Protein backbone atom coordinates (compact mmCIF):
# COMPACT_ATOMS: atom_id res chain seq x y z
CA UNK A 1 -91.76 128.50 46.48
CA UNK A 2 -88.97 129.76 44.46
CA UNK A 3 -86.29 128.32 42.49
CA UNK A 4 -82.94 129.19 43.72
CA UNK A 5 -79.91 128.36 41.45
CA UNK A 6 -77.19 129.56 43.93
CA UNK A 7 -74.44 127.05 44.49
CA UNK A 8 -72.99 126.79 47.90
CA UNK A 9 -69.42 127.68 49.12
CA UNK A 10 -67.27 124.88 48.08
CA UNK A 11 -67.16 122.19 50.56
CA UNK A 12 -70.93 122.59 51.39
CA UNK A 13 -73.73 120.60 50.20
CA UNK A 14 -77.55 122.00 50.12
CA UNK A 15 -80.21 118.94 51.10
CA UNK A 16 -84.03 118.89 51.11
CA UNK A 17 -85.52 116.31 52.58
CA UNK A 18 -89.40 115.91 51.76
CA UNK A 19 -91.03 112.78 53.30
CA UNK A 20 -95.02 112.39 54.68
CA UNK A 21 -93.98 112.39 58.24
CA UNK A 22 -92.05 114.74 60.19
CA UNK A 23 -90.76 111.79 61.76
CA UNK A 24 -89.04 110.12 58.77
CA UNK A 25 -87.46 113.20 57.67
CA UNK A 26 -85.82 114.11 60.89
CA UNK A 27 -84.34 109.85 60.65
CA UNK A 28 -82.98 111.06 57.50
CA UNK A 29 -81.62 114.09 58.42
CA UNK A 30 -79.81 112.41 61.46
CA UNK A 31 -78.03 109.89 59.38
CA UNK A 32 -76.44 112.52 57.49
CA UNK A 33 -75.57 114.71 60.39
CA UNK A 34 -73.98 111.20 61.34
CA UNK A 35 -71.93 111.10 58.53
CA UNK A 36 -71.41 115.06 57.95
CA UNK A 37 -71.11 118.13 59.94
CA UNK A 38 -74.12 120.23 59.48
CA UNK A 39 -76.47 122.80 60.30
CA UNK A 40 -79.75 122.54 62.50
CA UNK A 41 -82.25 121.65 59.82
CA UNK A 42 -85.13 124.31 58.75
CA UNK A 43 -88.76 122.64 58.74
CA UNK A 44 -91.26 123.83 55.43
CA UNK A 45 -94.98 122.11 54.70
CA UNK A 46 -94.77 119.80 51.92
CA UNK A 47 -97.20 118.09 49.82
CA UNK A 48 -100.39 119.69 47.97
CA UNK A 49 -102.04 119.22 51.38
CA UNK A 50 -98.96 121.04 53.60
CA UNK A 51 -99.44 117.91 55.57
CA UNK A 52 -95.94 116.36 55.05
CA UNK A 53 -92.65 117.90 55.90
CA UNK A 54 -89.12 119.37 54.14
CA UNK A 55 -86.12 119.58 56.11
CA UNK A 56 -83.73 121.41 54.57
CA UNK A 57 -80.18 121.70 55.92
CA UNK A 58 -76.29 122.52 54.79
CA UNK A 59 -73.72 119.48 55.25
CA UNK A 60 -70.15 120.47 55.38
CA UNK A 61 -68.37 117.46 53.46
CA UNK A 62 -64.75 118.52 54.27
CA UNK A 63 -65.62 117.87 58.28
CA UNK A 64 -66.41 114.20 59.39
CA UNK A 65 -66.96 113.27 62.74
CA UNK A 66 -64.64 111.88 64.83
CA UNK A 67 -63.52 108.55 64.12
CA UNK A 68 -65.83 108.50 61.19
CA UNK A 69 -64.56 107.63 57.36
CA UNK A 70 -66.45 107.18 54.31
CA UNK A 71 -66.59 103.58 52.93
CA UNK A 72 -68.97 102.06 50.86
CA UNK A 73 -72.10 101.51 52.14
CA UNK A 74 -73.50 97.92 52.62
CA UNK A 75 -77.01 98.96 53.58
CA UNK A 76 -78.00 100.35 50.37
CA UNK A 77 -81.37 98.62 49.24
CA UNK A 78 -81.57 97.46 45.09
CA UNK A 79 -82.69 99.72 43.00
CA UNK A 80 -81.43 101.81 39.41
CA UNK A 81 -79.15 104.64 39.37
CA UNK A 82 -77.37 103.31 42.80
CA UNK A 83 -73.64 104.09 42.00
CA UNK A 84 -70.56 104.05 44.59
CA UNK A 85 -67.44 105.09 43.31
């Protein structure tokens, strides 16, 4: 795999999403679409094995959905380096 150090187009966020199961990945990448607009995610092997999955996709954080604003988020679970702003 190569390292790619090219920044988006303002606006635009790059996400990779690497989880065991395809299944848990596409969750994740649903949320965001939820939240964001985005692209249709692109699916890579993951893992020493290939057997788990990387979604990558391109969220455009200047469009929100309908009837959709950022707050902060009362779902987060504990854990360090959680920040809202």
């Amino acid at each position: 795999m190569t390292h790619d150090d090219t920044l988006p187009e303002p606006g635009l966020a790059e996400v990779r999403i690497t989880a065991a199961s395809p299944d848990v990945a596409r969750q994740v990448a649903q949320a965001l679409r939820a939240c964001f607009a985005g692209t249709e995610q692109r699916s890579y092997p993951a893992g020493e094995t290939g057997t788990g999955t990387q979604l990558r996709l391109t969220l455009d954080t200047s469009r929100l959905p309908r009837g959709h604003a950022l707050g902060r988020p009362g779902h987060l679970a504990a854990g360090t380096g959680q920040t809202w702003a």
